[in-house]
Short mmCIF file of N, CA and C in Angstrom, two decimals:
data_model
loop_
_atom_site.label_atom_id
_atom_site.label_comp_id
_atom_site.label_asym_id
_atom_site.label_seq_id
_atom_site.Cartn_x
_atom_site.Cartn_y
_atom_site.Cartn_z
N UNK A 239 -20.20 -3.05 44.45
CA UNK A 239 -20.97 -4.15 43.91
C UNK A 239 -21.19 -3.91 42.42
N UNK A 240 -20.79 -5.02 41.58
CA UNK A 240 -21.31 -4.49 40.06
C UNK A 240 -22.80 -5.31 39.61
N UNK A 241 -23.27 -3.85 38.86
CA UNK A 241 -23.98 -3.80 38.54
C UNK A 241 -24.65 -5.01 37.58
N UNK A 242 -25.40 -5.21 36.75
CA UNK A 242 -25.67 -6.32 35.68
C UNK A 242 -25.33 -5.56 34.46
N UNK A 243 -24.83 -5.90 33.42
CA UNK A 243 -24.37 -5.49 32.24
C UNK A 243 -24.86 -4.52 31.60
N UNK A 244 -26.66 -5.29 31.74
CA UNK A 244 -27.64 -4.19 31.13
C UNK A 244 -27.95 -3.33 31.93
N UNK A 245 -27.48 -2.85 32.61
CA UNK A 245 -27.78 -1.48 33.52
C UNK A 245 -26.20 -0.60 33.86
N UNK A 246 -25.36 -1.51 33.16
CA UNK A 246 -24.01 -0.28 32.88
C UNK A 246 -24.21 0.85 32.04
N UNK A 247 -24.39 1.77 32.17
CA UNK A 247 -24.83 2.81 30.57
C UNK A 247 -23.71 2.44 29.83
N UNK A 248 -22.28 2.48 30.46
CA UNK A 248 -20.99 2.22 29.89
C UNK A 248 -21.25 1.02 28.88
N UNK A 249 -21.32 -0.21 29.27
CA UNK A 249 -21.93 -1.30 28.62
C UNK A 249 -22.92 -1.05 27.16
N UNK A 250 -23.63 -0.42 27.52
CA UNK A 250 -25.08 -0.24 26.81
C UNK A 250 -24.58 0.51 25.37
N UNK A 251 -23.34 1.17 25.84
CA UNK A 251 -22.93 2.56 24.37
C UNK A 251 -22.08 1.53 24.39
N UNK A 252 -21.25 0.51 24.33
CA UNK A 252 -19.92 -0.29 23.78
C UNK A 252 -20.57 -1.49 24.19
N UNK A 253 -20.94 -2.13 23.14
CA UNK A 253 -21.16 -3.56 22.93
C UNK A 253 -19.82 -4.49 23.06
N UNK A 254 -18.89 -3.95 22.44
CA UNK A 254 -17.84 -4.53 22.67
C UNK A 254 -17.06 -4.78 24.67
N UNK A 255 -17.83 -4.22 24.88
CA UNK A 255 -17.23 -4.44 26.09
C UNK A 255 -17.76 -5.82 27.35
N UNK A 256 -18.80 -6.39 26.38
CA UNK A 256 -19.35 -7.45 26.89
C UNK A 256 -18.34 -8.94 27.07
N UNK A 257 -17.49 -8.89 26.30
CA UNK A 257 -16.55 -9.94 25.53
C UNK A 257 -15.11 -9.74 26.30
N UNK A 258 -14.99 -8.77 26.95
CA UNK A 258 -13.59 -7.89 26.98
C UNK A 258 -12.70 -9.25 27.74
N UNK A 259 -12.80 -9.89 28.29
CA UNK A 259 -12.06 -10.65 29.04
C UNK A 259 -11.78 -12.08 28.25
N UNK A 260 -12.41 -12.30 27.15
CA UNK A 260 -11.88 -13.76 26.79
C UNK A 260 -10.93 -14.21 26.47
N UNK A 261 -10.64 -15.19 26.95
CA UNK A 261 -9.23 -15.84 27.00
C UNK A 261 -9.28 -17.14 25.57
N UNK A 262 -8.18 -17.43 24.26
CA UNK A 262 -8.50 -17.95 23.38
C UNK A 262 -7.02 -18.53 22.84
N UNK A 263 -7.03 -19.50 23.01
CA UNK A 263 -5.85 -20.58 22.82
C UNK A 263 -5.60 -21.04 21.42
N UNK A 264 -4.54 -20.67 20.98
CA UNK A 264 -4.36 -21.54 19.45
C UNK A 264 -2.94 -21.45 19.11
N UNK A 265 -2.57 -21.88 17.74
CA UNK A 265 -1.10 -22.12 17.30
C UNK A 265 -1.30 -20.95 16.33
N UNK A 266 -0.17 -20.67 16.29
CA UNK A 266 0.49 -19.64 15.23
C UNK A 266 1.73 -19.85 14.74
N UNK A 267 1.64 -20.23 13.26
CA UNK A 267 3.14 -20.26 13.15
C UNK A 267 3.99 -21.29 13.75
N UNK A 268 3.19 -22.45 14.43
CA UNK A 268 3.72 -23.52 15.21
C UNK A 268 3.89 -22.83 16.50
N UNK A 269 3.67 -21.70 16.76
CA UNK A 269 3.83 -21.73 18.07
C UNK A 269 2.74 -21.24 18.85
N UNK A 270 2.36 -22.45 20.39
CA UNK A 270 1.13 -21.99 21.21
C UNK A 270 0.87 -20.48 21.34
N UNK A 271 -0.22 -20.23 21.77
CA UNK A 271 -0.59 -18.79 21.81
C UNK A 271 -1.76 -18.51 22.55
N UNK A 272 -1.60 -17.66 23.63
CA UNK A 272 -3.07 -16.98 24.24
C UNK A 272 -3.15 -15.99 24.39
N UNK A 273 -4.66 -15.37 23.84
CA UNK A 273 -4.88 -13.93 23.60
C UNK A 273 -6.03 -13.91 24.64
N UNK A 274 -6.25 -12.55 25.36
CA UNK A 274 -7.18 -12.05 26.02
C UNK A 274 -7.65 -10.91 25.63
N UNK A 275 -8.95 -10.98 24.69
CA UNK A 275 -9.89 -9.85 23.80
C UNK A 275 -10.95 -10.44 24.04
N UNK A 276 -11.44 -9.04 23.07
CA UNK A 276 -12.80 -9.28 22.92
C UNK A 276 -13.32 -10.55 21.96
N UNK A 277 -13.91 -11.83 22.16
CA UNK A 277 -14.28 -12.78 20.66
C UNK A 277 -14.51 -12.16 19.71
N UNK A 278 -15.24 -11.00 19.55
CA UNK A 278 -15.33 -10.30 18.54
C UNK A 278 -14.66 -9.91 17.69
N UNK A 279 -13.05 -9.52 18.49
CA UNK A 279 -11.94 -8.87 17.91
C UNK A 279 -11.64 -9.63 16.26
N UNK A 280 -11.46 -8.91 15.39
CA UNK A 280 -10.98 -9.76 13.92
C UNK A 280 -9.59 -10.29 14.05
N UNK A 281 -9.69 -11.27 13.86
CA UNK A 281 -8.14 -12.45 13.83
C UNK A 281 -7.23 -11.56 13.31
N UNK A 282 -7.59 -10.75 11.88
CA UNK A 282 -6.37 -9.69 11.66
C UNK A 282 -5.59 -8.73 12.79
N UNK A 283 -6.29 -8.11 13.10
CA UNK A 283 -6.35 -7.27 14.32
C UNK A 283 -5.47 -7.79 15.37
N UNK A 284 -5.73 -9.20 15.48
CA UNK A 284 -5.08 -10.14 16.90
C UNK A 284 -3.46 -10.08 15.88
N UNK A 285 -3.78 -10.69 14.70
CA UNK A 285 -2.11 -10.91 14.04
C UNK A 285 -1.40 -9.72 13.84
N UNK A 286 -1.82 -8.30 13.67
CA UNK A 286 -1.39 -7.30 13.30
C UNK A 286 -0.79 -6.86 14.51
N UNK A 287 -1.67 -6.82 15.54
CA UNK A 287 -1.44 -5.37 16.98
C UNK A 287 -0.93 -6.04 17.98
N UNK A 288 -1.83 -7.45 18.39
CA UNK A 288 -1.13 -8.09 19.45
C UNK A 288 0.12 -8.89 19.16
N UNK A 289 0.31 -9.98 18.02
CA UNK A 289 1.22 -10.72 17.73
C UNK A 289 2.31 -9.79 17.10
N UNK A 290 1.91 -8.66 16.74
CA UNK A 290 3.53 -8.17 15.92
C UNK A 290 3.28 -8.61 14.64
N UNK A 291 2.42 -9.69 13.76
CA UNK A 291 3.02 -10.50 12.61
C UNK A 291 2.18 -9.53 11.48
N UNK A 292 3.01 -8.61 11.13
CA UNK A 292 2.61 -7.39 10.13
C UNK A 292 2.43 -8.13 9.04
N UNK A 293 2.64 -8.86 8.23
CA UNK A 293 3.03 -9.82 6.89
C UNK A 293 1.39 -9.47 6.40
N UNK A 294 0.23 -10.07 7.16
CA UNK A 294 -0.85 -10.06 6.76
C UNK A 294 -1.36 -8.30 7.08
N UNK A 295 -1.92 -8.41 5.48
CA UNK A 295 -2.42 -6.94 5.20
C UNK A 295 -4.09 -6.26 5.42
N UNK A 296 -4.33 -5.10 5.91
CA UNK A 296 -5.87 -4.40 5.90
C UNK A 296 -5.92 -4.07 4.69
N UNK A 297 -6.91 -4.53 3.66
CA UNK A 297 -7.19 -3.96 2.14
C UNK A 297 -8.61 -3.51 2.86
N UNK A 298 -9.57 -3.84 2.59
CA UNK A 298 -11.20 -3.31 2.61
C UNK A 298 -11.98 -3.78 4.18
N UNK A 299 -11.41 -4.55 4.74
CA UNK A 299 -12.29 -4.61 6.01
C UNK A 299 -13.77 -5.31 5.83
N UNK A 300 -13.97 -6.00 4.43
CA UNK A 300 -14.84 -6.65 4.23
C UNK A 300 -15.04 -7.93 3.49
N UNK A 301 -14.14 -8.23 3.97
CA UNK A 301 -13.43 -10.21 3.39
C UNK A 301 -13.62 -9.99 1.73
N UNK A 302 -13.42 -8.90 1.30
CA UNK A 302 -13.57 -8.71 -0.25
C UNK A 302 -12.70 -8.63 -1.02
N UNK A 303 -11.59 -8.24 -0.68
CA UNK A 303 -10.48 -8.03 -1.65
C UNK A 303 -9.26 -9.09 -1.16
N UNK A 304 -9.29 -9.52 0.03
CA UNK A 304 -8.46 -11.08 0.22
C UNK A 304 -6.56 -10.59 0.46
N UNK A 305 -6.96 -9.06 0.80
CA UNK A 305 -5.16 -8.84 1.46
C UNK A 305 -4.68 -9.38 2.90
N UNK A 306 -6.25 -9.97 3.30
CA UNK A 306 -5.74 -10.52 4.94
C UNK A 306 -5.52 -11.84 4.98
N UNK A 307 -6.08 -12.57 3.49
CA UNK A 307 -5.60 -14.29 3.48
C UNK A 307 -4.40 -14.77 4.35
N UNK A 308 -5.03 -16.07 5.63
CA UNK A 308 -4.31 -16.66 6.42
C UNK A 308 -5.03 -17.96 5.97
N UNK A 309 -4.27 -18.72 6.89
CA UNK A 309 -4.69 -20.27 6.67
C UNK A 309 -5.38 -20.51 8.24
N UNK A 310 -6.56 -21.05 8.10
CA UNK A 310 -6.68 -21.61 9.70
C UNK A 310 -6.78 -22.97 8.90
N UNK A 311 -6.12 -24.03 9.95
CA UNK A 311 -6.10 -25.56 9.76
C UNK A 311 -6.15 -25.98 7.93
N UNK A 312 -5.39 -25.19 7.78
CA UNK A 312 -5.08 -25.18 6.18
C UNK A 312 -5.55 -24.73 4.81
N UNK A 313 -7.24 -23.93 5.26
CA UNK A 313 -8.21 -23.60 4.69
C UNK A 313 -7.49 -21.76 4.80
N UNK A 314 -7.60 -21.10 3.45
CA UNK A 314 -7.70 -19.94 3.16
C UNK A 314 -8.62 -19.56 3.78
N UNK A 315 -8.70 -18.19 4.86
CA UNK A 315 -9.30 -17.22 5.21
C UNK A 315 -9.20 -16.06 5.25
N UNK A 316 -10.21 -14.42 5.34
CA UNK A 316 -9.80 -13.60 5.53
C UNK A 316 -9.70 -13.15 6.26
N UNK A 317 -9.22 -12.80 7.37
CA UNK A 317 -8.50 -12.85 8.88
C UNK A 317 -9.64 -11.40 8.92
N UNK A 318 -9.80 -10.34 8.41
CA UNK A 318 -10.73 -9.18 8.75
C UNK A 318 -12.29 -9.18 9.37
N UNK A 319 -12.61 -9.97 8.44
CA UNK A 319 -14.02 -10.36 9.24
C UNK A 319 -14.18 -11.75 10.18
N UNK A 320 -12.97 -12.44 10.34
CA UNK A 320 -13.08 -14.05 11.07
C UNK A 320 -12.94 -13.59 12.38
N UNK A 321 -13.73 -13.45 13.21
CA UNK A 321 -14.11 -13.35 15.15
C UNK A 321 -12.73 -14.46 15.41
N UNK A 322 -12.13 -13.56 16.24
CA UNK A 322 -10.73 -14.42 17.26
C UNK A 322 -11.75 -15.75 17.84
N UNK A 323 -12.63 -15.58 18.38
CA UNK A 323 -13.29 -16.69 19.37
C UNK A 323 -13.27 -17.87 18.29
N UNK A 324 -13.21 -18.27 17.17
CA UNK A 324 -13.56 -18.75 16.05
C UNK A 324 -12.23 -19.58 15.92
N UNK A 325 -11.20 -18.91 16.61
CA UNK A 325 -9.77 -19.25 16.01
C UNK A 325 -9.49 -20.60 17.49
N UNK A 326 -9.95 -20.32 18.65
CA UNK A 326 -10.23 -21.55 19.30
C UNK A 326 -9.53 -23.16 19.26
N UNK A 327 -8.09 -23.27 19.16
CA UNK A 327 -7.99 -24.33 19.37
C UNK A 327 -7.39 -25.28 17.94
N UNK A 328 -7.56 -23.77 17.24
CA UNK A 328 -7.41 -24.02 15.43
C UNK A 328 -5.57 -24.34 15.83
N UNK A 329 -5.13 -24.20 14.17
CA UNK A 329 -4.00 -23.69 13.92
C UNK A 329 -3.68 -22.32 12.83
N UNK A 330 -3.53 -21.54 13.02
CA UNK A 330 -3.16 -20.15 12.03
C UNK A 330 -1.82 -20.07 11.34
N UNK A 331 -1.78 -19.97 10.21
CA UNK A 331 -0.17 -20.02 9.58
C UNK A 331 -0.76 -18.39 8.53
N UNK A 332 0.63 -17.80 9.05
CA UNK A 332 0.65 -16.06 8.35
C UNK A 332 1.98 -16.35 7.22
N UNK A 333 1.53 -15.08 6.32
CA UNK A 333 2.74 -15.28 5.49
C UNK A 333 4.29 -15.69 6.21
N UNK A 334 4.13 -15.17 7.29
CA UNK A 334 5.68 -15.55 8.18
C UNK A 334 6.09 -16.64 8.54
N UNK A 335 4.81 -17.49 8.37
CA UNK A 335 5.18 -18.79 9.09
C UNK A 335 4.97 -20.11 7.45
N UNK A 336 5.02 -19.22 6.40
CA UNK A 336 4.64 -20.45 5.06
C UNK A 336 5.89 -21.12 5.14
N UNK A 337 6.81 -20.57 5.05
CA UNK A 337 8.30 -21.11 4.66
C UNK A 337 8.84 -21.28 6.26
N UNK A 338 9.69 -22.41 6.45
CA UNK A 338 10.93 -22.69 7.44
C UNK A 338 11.94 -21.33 7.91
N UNK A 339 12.42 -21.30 6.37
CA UNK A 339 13.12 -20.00 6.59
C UNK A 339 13.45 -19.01 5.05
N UNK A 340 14.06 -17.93 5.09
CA UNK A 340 14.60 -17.67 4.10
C UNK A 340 15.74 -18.34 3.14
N UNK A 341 15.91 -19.36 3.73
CA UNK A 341 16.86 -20.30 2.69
C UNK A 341 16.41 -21.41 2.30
N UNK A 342 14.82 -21.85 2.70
CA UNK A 342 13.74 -22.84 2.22
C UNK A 342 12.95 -22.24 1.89
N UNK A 343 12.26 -21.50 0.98
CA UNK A 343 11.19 -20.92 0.68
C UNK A 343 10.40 -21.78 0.18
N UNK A 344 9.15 -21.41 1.10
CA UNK A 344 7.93 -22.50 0.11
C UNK A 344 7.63 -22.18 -1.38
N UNK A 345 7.08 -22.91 -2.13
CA UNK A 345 7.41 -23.15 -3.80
C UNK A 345 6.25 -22.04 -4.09
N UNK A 346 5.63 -21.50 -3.81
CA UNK A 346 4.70 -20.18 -3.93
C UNK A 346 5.57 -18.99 -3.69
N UNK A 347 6.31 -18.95 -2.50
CA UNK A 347 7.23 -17.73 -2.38
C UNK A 347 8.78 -17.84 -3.67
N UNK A 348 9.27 -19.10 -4.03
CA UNK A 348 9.73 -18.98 -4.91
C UNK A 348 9.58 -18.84 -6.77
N UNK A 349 8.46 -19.17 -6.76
CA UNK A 349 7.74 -18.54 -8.01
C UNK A 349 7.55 -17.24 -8.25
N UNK A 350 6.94 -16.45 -7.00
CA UNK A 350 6.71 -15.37 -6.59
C UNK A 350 8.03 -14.38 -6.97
N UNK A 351 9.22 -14.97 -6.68
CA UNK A 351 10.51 -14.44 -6.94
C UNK A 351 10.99 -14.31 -8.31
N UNK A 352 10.54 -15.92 -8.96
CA UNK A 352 11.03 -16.50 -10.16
C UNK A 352 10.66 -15.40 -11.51
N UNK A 353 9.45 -15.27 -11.28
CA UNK A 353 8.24 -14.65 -12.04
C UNK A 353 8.64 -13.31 -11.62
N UNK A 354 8.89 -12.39 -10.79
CA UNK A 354 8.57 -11.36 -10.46
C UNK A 354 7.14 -10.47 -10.36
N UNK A 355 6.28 -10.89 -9.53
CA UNK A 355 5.31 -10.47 -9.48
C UNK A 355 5.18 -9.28 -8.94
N UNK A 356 5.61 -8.97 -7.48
CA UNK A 356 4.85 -7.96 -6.83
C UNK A 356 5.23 -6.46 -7.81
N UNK A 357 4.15 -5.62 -7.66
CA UNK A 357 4.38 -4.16 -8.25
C UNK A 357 4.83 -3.52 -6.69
N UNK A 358 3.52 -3.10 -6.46
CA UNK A 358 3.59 -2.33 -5.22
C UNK A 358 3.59 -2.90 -3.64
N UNK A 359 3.43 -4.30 -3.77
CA UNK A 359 3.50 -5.77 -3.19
C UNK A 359 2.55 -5.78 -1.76
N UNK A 360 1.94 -5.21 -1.92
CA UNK A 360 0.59 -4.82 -0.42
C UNK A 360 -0.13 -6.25 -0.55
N UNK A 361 -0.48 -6.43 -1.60
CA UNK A 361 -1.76 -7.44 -1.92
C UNK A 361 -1.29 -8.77 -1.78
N UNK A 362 0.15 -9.06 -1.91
CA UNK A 362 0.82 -10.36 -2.66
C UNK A 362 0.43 -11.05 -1.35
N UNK A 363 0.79 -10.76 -0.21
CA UNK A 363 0.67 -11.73 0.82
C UNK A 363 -0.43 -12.64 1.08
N UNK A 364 -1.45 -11.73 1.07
CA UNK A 364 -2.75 -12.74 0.69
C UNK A 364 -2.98 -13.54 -0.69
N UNK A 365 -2.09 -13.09 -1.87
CA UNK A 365 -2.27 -13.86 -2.97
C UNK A 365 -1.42 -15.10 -2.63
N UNK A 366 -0.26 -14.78 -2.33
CA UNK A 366 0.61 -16.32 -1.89
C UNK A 366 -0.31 -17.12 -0.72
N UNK A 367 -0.82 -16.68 0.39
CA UNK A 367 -1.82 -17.49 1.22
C UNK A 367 -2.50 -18.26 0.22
N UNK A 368 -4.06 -17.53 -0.28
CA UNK A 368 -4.55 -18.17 -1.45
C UNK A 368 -3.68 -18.82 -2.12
N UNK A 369 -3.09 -19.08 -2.84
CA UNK A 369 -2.34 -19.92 -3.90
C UNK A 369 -1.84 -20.95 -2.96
N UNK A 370 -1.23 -21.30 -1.78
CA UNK A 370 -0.45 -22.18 -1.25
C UNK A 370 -1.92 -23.01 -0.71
N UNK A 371 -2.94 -22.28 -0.27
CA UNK A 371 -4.43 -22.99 0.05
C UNK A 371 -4.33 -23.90 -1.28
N UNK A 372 -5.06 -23.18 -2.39
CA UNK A 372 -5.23 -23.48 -3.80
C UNK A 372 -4.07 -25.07 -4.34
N UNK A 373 -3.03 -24.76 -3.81
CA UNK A 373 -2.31 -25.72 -4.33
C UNK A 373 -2.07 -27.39 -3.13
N UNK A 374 -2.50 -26.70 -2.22
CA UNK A 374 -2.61 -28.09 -1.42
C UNK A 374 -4.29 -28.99 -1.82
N UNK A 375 -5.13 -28.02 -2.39
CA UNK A 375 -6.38 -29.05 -2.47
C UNK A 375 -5.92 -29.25 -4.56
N UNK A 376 -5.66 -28.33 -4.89
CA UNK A 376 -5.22 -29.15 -6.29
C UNK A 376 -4.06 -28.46 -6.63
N UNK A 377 -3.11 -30.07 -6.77
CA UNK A 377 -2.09 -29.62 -7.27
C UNK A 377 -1.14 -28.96 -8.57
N UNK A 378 -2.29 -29.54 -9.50
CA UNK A 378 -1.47 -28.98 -10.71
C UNK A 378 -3.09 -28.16 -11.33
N UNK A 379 -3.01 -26.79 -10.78
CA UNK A 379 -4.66 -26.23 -11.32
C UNK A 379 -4.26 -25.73 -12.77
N UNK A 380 -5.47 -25.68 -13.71
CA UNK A 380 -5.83 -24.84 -14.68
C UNK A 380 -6.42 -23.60 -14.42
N UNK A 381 -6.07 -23.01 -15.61
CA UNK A 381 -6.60 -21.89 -15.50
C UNK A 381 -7.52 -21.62 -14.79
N UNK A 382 -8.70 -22.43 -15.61
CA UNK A 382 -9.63 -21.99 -14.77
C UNK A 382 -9.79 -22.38 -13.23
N UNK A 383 -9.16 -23.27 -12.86
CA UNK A 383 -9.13 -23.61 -11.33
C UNK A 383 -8.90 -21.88 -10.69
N UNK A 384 -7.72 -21.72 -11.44
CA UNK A 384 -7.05 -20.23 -10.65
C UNK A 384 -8.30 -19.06 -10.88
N UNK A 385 -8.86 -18.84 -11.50
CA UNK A 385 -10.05 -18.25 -11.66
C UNK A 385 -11.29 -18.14 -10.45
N UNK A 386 -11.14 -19.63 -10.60
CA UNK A 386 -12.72 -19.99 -9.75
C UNK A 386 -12.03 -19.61 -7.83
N UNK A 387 -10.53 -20.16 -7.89
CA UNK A 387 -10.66 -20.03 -6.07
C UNK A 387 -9.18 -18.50 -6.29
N UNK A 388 -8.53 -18.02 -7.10
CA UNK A 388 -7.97 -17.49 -6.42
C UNK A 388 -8.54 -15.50 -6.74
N UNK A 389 -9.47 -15.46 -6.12
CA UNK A 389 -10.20 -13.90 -6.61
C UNK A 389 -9.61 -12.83 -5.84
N UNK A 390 -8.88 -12.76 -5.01
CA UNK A 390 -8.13 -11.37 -4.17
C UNK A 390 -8.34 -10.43 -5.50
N UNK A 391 -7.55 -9.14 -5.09
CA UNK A 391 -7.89 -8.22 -5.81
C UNK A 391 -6.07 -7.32 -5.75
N UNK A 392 -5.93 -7.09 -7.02
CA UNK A 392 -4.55 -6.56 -7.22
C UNK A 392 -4.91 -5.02 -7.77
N UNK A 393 -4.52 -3.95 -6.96
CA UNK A 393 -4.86 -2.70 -7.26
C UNK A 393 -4.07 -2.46 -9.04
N UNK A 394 -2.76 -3.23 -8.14
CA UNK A 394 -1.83 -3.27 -9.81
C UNK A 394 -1.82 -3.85 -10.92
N UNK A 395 -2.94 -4.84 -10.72
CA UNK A 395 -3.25 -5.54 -11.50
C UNK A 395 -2.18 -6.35 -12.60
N UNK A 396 -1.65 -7.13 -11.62
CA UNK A 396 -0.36 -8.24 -11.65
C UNK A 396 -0.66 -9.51 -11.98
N UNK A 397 -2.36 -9.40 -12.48
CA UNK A 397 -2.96 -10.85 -12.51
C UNK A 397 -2.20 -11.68 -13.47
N UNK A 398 -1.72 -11.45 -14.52
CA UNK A 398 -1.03 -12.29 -15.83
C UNK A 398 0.06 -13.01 -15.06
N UNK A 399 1.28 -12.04 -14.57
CA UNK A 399 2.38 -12.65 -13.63
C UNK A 399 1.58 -13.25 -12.67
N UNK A 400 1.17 -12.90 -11.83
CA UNK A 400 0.35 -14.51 -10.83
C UNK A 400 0.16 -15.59 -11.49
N UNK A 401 -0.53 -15.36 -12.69
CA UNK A 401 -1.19 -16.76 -13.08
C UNK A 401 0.08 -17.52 -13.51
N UNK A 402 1.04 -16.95 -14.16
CA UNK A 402 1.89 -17.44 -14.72
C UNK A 402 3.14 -18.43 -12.86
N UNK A 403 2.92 -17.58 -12.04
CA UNK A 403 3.56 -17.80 -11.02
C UNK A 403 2.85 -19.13 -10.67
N UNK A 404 1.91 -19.06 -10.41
CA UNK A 404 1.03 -20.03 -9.22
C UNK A 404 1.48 -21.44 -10.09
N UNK A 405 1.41 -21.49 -11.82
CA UNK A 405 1.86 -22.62 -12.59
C UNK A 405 3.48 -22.41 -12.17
N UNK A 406 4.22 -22.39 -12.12
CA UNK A 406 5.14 -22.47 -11.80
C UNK A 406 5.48 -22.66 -10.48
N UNK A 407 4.63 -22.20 -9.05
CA UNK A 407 4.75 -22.88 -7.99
C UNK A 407 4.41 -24.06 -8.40
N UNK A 408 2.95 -24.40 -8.63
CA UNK A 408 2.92 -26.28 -9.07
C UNK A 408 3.53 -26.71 -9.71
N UNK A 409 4.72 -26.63 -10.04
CA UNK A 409 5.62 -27.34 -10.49
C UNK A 409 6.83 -27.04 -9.95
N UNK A 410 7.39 -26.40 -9.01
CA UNK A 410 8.24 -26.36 -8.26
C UNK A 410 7.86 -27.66 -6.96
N UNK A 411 6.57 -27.21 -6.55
CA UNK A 411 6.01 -27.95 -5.41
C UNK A 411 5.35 -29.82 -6.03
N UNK A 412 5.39 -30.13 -7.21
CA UNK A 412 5.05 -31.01 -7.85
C UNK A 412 6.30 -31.84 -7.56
N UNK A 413 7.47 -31.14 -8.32
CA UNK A 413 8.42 -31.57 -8.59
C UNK A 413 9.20 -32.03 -7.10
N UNK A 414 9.19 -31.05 -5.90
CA UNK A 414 9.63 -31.27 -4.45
C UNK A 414 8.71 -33.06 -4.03
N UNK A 415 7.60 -32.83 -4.50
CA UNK A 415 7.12 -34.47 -3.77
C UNK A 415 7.60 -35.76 -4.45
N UNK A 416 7.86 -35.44 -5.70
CA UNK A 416 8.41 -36.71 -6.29
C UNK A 416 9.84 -36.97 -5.80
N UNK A 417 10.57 -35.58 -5.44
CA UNK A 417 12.01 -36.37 -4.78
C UNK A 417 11.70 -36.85 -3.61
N UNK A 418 10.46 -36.84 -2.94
CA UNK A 418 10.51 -37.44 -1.36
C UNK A 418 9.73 -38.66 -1.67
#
């Protein structure tokens, strides 16, 4: 017979074990998906260990430095501190899933190229997340736009080439809507 939760000692030393069975439905990458964790579990964690999709990076573990930037339903997030239970029904797009393929690259990953940004390239993935967020709510930003929303943190401090990139995605990606 089991016991009630609060009288598991087991329970009582692992909080986490209250959650252990939830079941949590969403898209990834366009494709359906169900995970069984803890709600608690960090969305990174779910994209890293369970899904395989390494692309998104652990920098600080405290939504501060922005190496885990994903998109839920199109909005930049940092997948480290965002609870799986949260992800519910959303849609999640990882660096793996920005572009179609390697012979369509979205206009952030080809700037990214154009420009040559990455140094040591840990950080970039969440900078291209951010920036492809950044460029769907404004398309042609200023400086200071890039200032105010794109703050990740570059150990290498690659910020000049970014800035110079992200203007040059908006205008790669500017230029793609006027031919359609």
């Amino acid at each position: 017979m089991d016991t009630e939760w609060s009288e598991n000692p087991e329970r009582i030393k692992d909080p986490i074990l209250i959650d252990a069975d939830m079941k949590i439905n969403f898209t990834i990458n366009g494709n359906l998906e169900t995970v069984e964790t803890d709600g608690n579990t960090p969305l990174l964690w779910v994209v890293r260990d369970i899904l395989d999709l390494k692309g998104t990076k652990y920098g600080c573990g405290k939504a501060a430095c922005g190496a885990c930037t994903l998109h839920i339903d199109g909005e930049a997030v940092r997948s480290c501190s965002y609870p799986i239970e949260f992800v519910e029904g959303k849609e999640v797009t990882t660096i793996e899933g920005l572009s179609d393929s390697e012979e369509n690259l979205h206009p952030v990953q080809q700037a990214w190229i154009e420009e040559i940004v990455p140094q040591c390239g840990y950080c970039q993935p969440g900078f291209m997340m951010a920036t492809a967020a950044l460029l769907n709510k404004v398309p042609s930003p200023t400086d200071e736009d890039i200032d105010n929303n794109i703050i990740n943190v570059c150990r290498c401090a690659t910020y000049y080439r970014m800035r110079k990139a992200i203007h040059r995605a908006a205008e790669i990606q500017n230029n793609e809507t006027l031919k359609k």
